[in-house]
Amino acid sequence: MKRIKRIEVGVSAIVTSAALIITLLSMVGCSSESQPESSADSQLQGGDSVTEQAIPSLPEQPFNYAVIELPQHYRVNTFAAGAQLQRAAIELDNTPVDNPITDHGATLGRVLFYDRRLSANGSIACASCHQSDHGFSDANRLSEGFDGEDTRRHSMGLANAVFYQSGKFFWDERAETLEAQVLMPFQDPVEMGLSLEELNQRVMAQSYYGPLFERAFGDAQVTSERIAKALAQFIRAMVSISAKYDQARVEVDNAAQDFPGFTAQENLGKRLFFLPRQLADGQSTNCAGCHISEAFVGAASMPLRGTTSATNNGLDIDSSVDHGVFESSGNTNDQGKFKVPSLKNVGVTPPYMHDGRFATLEEVVEHYSTAIQPHPNLSPILRAANGEPVRFNFTDAEKAALVAFLHTLTDYDMMADEKFSDPFQ
């Protein structure tokens, strides 16, 4: 593997002064019940759930977030020349030049991600809807906001967010960047219920944030821009490179070859996913046209119609309930199009699609096999030469093989990695 080093900025040492050492030692491992209640805590609505959350416990030396050793199959595009939509994952990196991942920045982001104090009544955090054991998604069809109301759409998994080339986020891509996206849930009246001014005040009221901001940005000033940058760094560091797929992939030269480390069923599913499938009308298509690179992210190239690389996969014949990207772009050619998240960890992120309509991977495969609907903006990859939706018509054995292959994309090491875990536990 080649070491891909991201430029680290900010303070290089974990402890910059004796005062900081004293501050950290006074915080680590202590219960918030032994701390005086801050003014922000005293203003929380709905009881004392927040006071049950401990002070974050962090290592003396930060975890490594900034130097990610990407395997060769993330760095080199080994797909056949005819696979024009394919890219190497590293070519899709959406990290902005003014916000490279740093160890201290991502550490701050980790604390912000798990801090329930940063919601209107102290009951939820970002991690409440993006749970590590569910691939940083939510097992519920819709997530529950701070006051018990349901969110509008299913919570998307976060693995490989750094490789979504356009850099746009949410199912409808209303956030132009990850830095913009991470601030929106705080301000959502259903999700976390704060204004940015209230968010800043909540953060400033917690004694543990001062040293974290100083290490990440050079001084202890709290701003919503810095909060956004730290959270974005933490999320971009969630790169999946340790799934069974990745471990088996290193034994072969390209993704099309059978993997010695796979079962016969898993290799069959892999071939069905990557290789063109001949359809009844003589046309051929495959799953990999919409899930590109070996990071398995959404397509990077722009369509002939519309403003987005997000796609319509024929869930419905029209978009009367949820208009998708059209809601942010206003372009009618974007009606019913939704962002395509990475398939990494897809085996542990049910239910599926933007509305959580499919409870299992088996239901998802059946949709593509026999049930794609003729939406006006259906992806060209899923439209036959006669204009009708394609029918993959998988056999039962092929359906089972596809599901088995998709489970090889689950990265248990990543989900269990301490650097992505709750520092308040």
Coordinates of C-alpha atoms in Angstrom, one line a residue:
M1 CA 0.0 0.0 0.0
K2 CA 1.1 3.5 -0.7
R3 CA 0.8 5.9 2.2
I4 CA -1.5 8.8 1.2
K5 CA -0.6 11.6 3.6
R6 CA -3.0 14.5 4.0
I7 CA -1.4 17.8 5.0
E8 CA -1.8 18.4 8.7
V9 CA -2.4 22.0 9.9
G10 CA -2.8 23.5 13.3
V11 CA -1.0 22.7 16.5
S12 CA 1.2 19.5 16.2
A13 CA 1.6 18.6 19.9
I14 CA -1.3 17.2 21.9
V15 CA -0.4 19.1 25.0
T16 CA 0.8 22.6 24.4
S17 CA 1.2 23.8 28.0
A18 CA 1.0 22.7 31.6
A19 CA -2.4 24.5 31.9
L20 CA -3.8 22.3 29.1
I21 CA -2.6 19.2 30.8
I22 CA -4.3 20.2 34.0
T23 CA -7.5 21.0 32.1
L24 CA -7.5 17.6 30.3
L25 CA -6.8 15.7 33.5
S26 CA -9.7 17.4 35.2
M27 CA -12.1 16.4 32.4
V28 CA -11.2 12.8 31.4
G29 CA -13.3 10.1 32.9
C30 CA -15.4 12.4 35.2
S31 CA -19.1 12.2 35.4
S32 CA -21.0 15.3 34.5
E33 CA -23.0 14.9 37.7
S34 CA -19.9 16.1 39.6
Q35 CA -19.6 19.2 37.4
P36 CA -21.4 22.5 38.0
E37 CA -24.3 22.9 35.6
S38 CA -23.4 25.4 32.8
S39 CA -25.8 28.2 31.8
A40 CA -26.5 26.5 28.5
D41 CA -27.3 23.2 30.3
S42 CA -29.7 25.1 32.6
Q43 CA -31.6 26.4 29.6
L44 CA -32.2 22.9 28.1
Q45 CA -35.8 22.0 27.5
G46 CA -37.3 18.7 28.6
G47 CA -35.4 17.6 31.7
D48 CA -32.0 16.4 32.6
S49 CA -31.1 13.7 30.1
V50 CA -28.1 15.7 29.0
T51 CA -26.6 15.8 32.5
E52 CA -26.3 12.0 32.4
Q53 CA -23.8 12.3 29.5
A54 CA -20.2 12.1 30.7
I55 CA -17.3 14.3 29.9
P56 CA -15.4 13.0 26.8
S57 CA -12.5 10.6 27.4
L58 CA -9.8 11.0 24.8
P59 CA -6.4 9.5 24.3
E60 CA -3.2 11.4 25.2
Q61 CA -2.1 11.1 21.6
P62 CA -4.8 11.6 19.0
F63 CA -5.9 8.8 16.8
N64 CA -4.7 8.8 13.2
Y65 CA -7.3 10.4 10.9
A66 CA -5.0 12.4 8.6
V67 CA -2.9 9.7 7.1
I68 CA -5.1 7.0 5.5
E69 CA -3.3 4.1 3.8
L70 CA -5.5 3.6 0.8
P71 CA -5.2 0.1 -0.9
Q72 CA -4.2 0.0 -4.5
H73 CA -7.7 -0.7 -5.7
Y74 CA -8.7 2.7 -4.3
R75 CA -5.8 4.4 -6.0
V76 CA -5.8 2.8 -9.5
N77 CA -8.6 2.2 -11.9
T78 CA -8.2 -1.3 -13.2
F79 CA -11.6 -1.7 -14.8
A80 CA -11.7 -2.5 -18.5
A81 CA -11.4 0.4 -21.0
G82 CA -15.0 -0.1 -22.0
A83 CA -16.2 0.7 -18.5
Q84 CA -16.3 4.5 -19.2
L85 CA -18.1 5.4 -16.0
Q86 CA -15.5 3.9 -13.7
R87 CA -12.9 5.8 -11.8
A88 CA -10.4 5.1 -9.1
A89 CA -11.9 6.2 -5.8
I90 CA -9.1 8.6 -5.1
E91 CA -10.0 10.6 -8.2
L92 CA -13.4 11.3 -6.6
D93 CA -12.1 12.9 -3.3
N94 CA -14.3 15.9 -2.4
T95 CA -12.0 17.3 0.3
P96 CA -11.7 21.1 -0.1
V97 CA -8.3 22.7 -0.1
D98 CA -9.2 24.8 2.9
N99 CA -10.2 21.9 5.1
P100 CA -7.8 19.0 4.9
I101 CA -8.3 16.2 7.5
T102 CA -6.1 16.7 10.6
D103 CA -5.9 14.5 13.6
H104 CA -6.9 17.2 16.0
G105 CA -9.6 18.6 13.7
A106 CA -11.2 15.1 13.4
T107 CA -10.9 14.5 17.1
L108 CA -12.9 17.7 17.7
G109 CA -15.4 16.5 15.1
R110 CA -15.7 13.2 16.9
V111 CA -16.7 14.9 20.2
L112 CA -19.1 17.2 18.4
F113 CA -20.6 14.2 16.5
Y114 CA -21.5 12.4 19.7
D115 CA -22.4 15.3 22.0
R116 CA -26.1 15.3 23.0
R117 CA -25.8 18.6 24.6
L118 CA -25.9 20.1 21.1
S119 CA -29.6 19.6 20.7
A120 CA -32.5 21.7 22.0
N121 CA -33.3 19.4 25.0
G122 CA -30.0 17.5 25.2
S123 CA -31.5 14.3 24.0
I124 CA -29.8 13.5 20.7
A125 CA -26.6 14.0 18.8
C126 CA -25.5 13.5 15.2
A127 CA -24.7 9.9 16.2
S128 CA -28.3 9.3 17.3
C129 CA -29.3 9.0 13.6
H130 CA -25.9 7.7 12.4
Q131 CA -25.1 4.7 14.6
S132 CA -21.8 2.9 14.2
D133 CA -23.2 -0.6 14.6
H134 CA -25.7 0.2 11.7
G135 CA -23.0 1.4 9.4
F136 CA -23.5 5.0 10.7
S137 CA -27.1 4.9 9.6
D138 CA -30.3 4.2 11.5
A139 CA -32.1 0.9 11.9
N140 CA -35.4 2.8 11.9
R141 CA -37.1 3.7 8.6
L142 CA -37.2 7.4 9.8
S143 CA -35.1 8.8 12.6
E144 CA -36.6 10.4 15.7
G145 CA -35.8 14.1 16.4
F146 CA -35.2 15.8 19.7
D147 CA -38.9 16.2 20.5
G148 CA -40.0 12.8 19.2
E149 CA -41.0 13.8 15.7
D150 CA -39.9 11.7 12.7
T151 CA -37.5 13.0 10.1
R152 CA -38.7 13.1 6.5
R153 CA -36.3 10.6 5.0
H154 CA -34.2 7.6 6.1
S155 CA -30.7 8.3 7.6
M156 CA -28.0 7.7 5.1
G157 CA -24.8 5.7 5.9
L158 CA -21.6 7.8 6.1
A159 CA -18.9 5.4 4.9
N160 CA -16.8 6.8 2.0
A161 CA -18.6 10.1 2.0
V162 CA -15.3 11.6 1.0
F163 CA -15.5 9.9 -2.5
Y164 CA -18.8 11.5 -3.6
Q165 CA -17.3 13.6 -6.3
S166 CA -19.8 16.4 -6.5
G167 CA -19.4 17.0 -2.8
K168 CA -23.2 17.5 -2.5
F169 CA -25.0 15.9 0.4
F170 CA -28.5 14.8 1.6
W171 CA -30.7 12.6 -0.5
D172 CA -31.9 15.7 -2.4
E173 CA -28.4 17.2 -2.6
R174 CA -29.5 20.5 -1.1
A175 CA -26.2 20.9 0.7
E176 CA -23.5 22.0 -1.7
T177 CA -20.7 20.7 0.5
L178 CA -20.2 18.4 3.5
E179 CA -19.3 21.5 5.5
A180 CA -22.7 23.0 4.7
Q181 CA -24.5 19.7 5.4
V182 CA -23.2 19.1 8.9
L183 CA -24.7 22.4 10.2
M184 CA -28.2 21.8 8.8
P185 CA -29.4 19.1 11.2
F186 CA -28.5 21.3 14.2
Q187 CA -30.9 24.0 12.7
D188 CA -33.6 21.6 11.7
P189 CA -36.8 22.1 13.8
V190 CA -37.4 18.3 13.9
E191 CA -33.9 17.0 14.2
M192 CA -31.9 19.1 16.8
G193 CA -33.8 22.4 17.0
L194 CA -31.1 25.0 17.5
S195 CA -30.0 28.2 15.8
L196 CA -26.3 28.5 14.9
E197 CA -26.0 31.2 17.6
E198 CA -27.4 28.7 20.1
L199 CA -25.1 26.0 18.8
N200 CA -22.1 28.2 19.3
Q201 CA -23.2 29.1 22.8
R202 CA -23.7 25.4 23.8
V203 CA -20.3 24.6 22.6
M204 CA -18.6 27.5 24.4
A205 CA -20.4 26.6 27.6
Q206 CA -18.6 23.2 27.8
S207 CA -15.2 23.5 29.3
Y208 CA -13.8 20.5 27.3
Y209 CA -14.1 22.3 24.0
G210 CA -11.6 25.1 24.5
P211 CA -8.5 22.9 24.4
L212 CA -9.9 20.9 21.5
F213 CA -10.5 24.0 19.4
E214 CA -7.1 25.3 20.3
R215 CA -5.4 22.2 19.0
A216 CA -7.5 22.0 15.9
F217 CA -7.4 25.6 14.9
G218 CA -4.7 27.3 16.9
D219 CA -6.9 29.2 19.3
A220 CA -10.0 28.4 21.4
Q221 CA -12.5 30.6 19.4
V222 CA -15.7 28.8 18.6
T223 CA -17.5 29.6 15.3
S224 CA -20.1 27.6 13.3
E225 CA -17.5 27.5 10.5
R226 CA -15.0 25.8 12.7
I227 CA -17.7 23.4 14.0
A228 CA -18.6 22.5 10.4
K229 CA -14.9 22.0 9.4
A230 CA -14.3 19.7 12.3
L231 CA -17.4 17.6 11.8
A232 CA -16.6 17.3 8.0
Q233 CA -13.1 16.1 8.8
F234 CA -14.4 13.4 11.1
I235 CA -16.9 12.2 8.5
R236 CA -14.5 12.3 5.6
A237 CA -12.1 10.1 7.7
M238 CA -14.7 7.3 7.7
V239 CA -13.1 5.5 4.8
S240 CA -14.0 1.8 4.5
I241 CA -10.9 -0.3 3.4
S242 CA -11.2 -3.4 5.7
A243 CA -14.3 -5.2 4.5
K244 CA -14.1 -8.9 3.3
Y245 CA -14.1 -7.5 -0.2
D246 CA -11.0 -5.3 0.4
Q247 CA -9.2 -8.2 2.1
A248 CA -9.9 -10.6 -0.7
R249 CA -9.3 -8.0 -3.4
V250 CA -5.5 -7.7 -2.7
E251 CA -5.1 -11.3 -4.0
V252 CA -6.0 -10.5 -7.6
D253 CA -5.2 -7.9 -10.2
N254 CA -8.7 -6.5 -10.9
A255 CA -12.2 -6.7 -9.6
A256 CA -13.4 -8.9 -12.5
Q257 CA -11.3 -11.9 -11.5
D258 CA -12.6 -14.4 -9.1
F259 CA -11.4 -13.7 -5.5
P260 CA -9.7 -16.8 -3.9
G261 CA -11.0 -15.5 -0.6
F262 CA -14.6 -15.5 -1.7
T263 CA -17.0 -18.4 -1.8
A264 CA -18.4 -19.6 -5.1
Q265 CA -21.6 -17.8 -4.3
E266 CA -19.9 -14.5 -3.5
N267 CA -17.9 -14.7 -6.7
L268 CA -21.0 -15.3 -8.7
G269 CA -22.7 -12.3 -7.0
K270 CA -19.6 -10.2 -7.8
R271 CA -19.7 -11.1 -11.5
L272 CA -23.4 -10.3 -11.6
F273 CA -22.6 -6.9 -10.1
F274 CA -19.7 -5.9 -12.2
L275 CA -20.0 -7.6 -15.6
P276 CA -22.5 -6.5 -18.3
R277 CA -25.7 -8.6 -18.3
Q278 CA -27.3 -9.4 -21.6
L279 CA -31.0 -8.5 -21.5
A280 CA -34.0 -9.7 -23.5
D281 CA -33.7 -7.0 -26.1
G282 CA -30.0 -7.6 -26.7
Q283 CA -29.0 -4.6 -24.6
S284 CA -26.5 -5.1 -21.7
T285 CA -26.2 -3.2 -18.4
N286 CA -24.9 -3.9 -14.9
C287 CA -25.1 -2.7 -11.3
A288 CA -21.7 -1.1 -11.4
G289 CA -22.9 1.6 -13.8
C290 CA -24.6 3.3 -10.9
H291 CA -22.2 2.3 -8.1
I292 CA -18.8 3.2 -9.4
S293 CA -15.2 2.6 -8.3
E294 CA -14.2 0.1 -5.7
A295 CA -15.5 2.5 -3.0
F296 CA -18.9 1.7 -4.5
V297 CA -20.1 5.3 -4.7
G298 CA -22.6 7.1 -6.9
A299 CA -21.7 7.9 -10.5
A300 CA -19.5 10.8 -11.1
S301 CA -20.4 11.8 -14.7
M302 CA -23.2 14.3 -15.4
P303 CA -26.4 13.1 -17.2
L304 CA -27.6 14.4 -20.5
R305 CA -30.6 15.9 -18.8
G306 CA -30.7 17.7 -15.4
T307 CA -28.2 19.2 -13.1
T308 CA -27.0 16.3 -11.1
S309 CA -25.2 12.9 -11.1
A310 CA -27.8 11.6 -8.7
T311 CA -30.1 9.1 -10.3
N312 CA -33.7 7.9 -10.5
N313 CA -33.8 4.1 -10.1
G314 CA -37.4 3.5 -10.9
L315 CA -38.9 3.3 -7.5
D316 CA -42.1 5.0 -8.6
I317 CA -43.8 5.9 -11.8
D318 CA -44.0 9.5 -10.8
S319 CA -42.7 11.8 -8.0
S320 CA -45.9 13.0 -6.4
V321 CA -44.7 12.3 -2.8
D322 CA -41.0 13.2 -2.8
H323 CA -39.5 15.2 -5.6
G324 CA -35.8 14.5 -4.7
V325 CA -33.1 16.7 -6.2
F326 CA -35.8 18.8 -8.0
E327 CA -36.6 20.3 -4.6
S328 CA -33.1 21.9 -4.4
S329 CA -32.4 22.5 -8.1
G330 CA -35.8 23.5 -9.5
N331 CA -35.0 21.6 -12.7
T332 CA -37.8 19.3 -13.8
N333 CA -35.3 16.8 -15.2
D334 CA -34.2 16.3 -11.6
Q335 CA -37.6 15.1 -10.4
G336 CA -37.4 11.9 -8.5
K337 CA -33.6 11.7 -8.5
F338 CA -31.7 10.9 -5.3
K339 CA -28.1 10.8 -4.2
V340 CA -26.5 7.3 -4.4
P341 CA -24.6 6.6 -1.2
S342 CA -21.7 4.1 -1.0
L343 CA -22.7 0.5 -0.8
K344 CA -20.0 -0.1 1.8
N345 CA -21.7 -1.5 4.9
V346 CA -24.9 -1.9 3.0
G347 CA -25.6 -5.2 4.7
V348 CA -26.1 -3.5 8.1
T349 CA -27.9 -0.4 6.9
P350 CA -31.5 -1.5 6.4
P351 CA -34.1 -0.3 5.6
Y352 CA -33.1 0.9 2.1
M353 CA -33.8 3.8 -0.2
H354 CA -34.5 7.4 0.7
D355 CA -37.8 6.5 2.3
G356 CA -36.7 3.1 3.8
R357 CA -39.3 1.3 1.8
F358 CA -37.3 -2.0 1.5
A359 CA -36.7 -3.9 4.7
T360 CA -34.1 -6.3 3.3
L361 CA -31.4 -6.6 0.6
E362 CA -33.5 -9.4 -1.0
E363 CA -36.3 -6.8 -1.6
V364 CA -33.8 -4.4 -3.1
V365 CA -32.5 -7.1 -5.5
E366 CA -36.1 -8.0 -6.4
H367 CA -36.9 -4.4 -7.3
Y368 CA -34.1 -4.4 -9.9
S369 CA -34.9 -7.8 -11.1
T370 CA -38.6 -7.3 -12.0
A371 CA -40.1 -4.1 -10.6
I372 CA -38.3 -1.0 -12.0
Q373 CA -40.9 1.6 -12.8
P374 CA -41.0 3.8 -16.0
H375 CA -40.4 7.2 -14.3
P376 CA -39.9 10.0 -16.9
N377 CA -36.4 10.6 -15.4
L378 CA -35.4 6.9 -15.1
S379 CA -31.6 6.5 -15.4
P380 CA -30.6 5.6 -19.0
I381 CA -28.7 2.7 -17.6
L382 CA -32.0 1.2 -16.4
R383 CA -34.0 1.9 -19.6
A384 CA -34.1 -0.6 -22.5
A385 CA -33.8 0.3 -26.1
N386 CA -37.6 0.5 -26.5
G387 CA -37.8 3.1 -23.7
E388 CA -39.2 0.7 -21.1
P389 CA -37.5 -0.2 -17.8
V390 CA -35.0 -3.0 -18.0
R391 CA -35.7 -6.3 -16.4
F392 CA -32.7 -8.1 -15.1
N393 CA -34.8 -11.2 -14.4
F394 CA -32.4 -12.8 -12.0
T395 CA -32.9 -16.4 -11.0
D396 CA -33.3 -17.3 -7.4
A397 CA -29.7 -18.5 -7.2
E398 CA -28.5 -15.2 -8.8
K399 CA -30.5 -13.1 -6.3
A400 CA -29.0 -15.0 -3.4
A401 CA -25.5 -14.6 -4.9
L402 CA -26.0 -10.8 -5.2
V403 CA -27.1 -10.5 -1.6
A404 CA -24.1 -12.7 -0.5
F405 CA -21.7 -10.4 -2.5
L406 CA -23.3 -7.2 -1.0
H407 CA -22.6 -8.6 2.5
T408 CA -18.9 -8.8 1.7
L409 CA -18.9 -5.0 1.6
T410 CA -19.6 -4.8 5.3
D411 CA -16.6 -3.3 7.1
Y412 CA -16.8 -4.5 10.7
D413 CA -13.3 -3.2 11.5
M414 CA -14.3 0.3 10.6
M415 CA -17.5 0.2 12.5
A416 CA -15.7 -1.1 15.6
D417 CA -12.7 1.3 15.3
E418 CA -12.3 3.2 18.6
K419 CA -11.5 6.4 16.7
F420 CA -15.1 6.5 15.4
S421 CA -16.7 5.5 18.7
D422 CA -18.5 7.5 21.3
P423 CA -16.0 9.4 23.5
F424 CA -18.6 10.1 26.1
Q425 CA -19.0 6.4 27.1

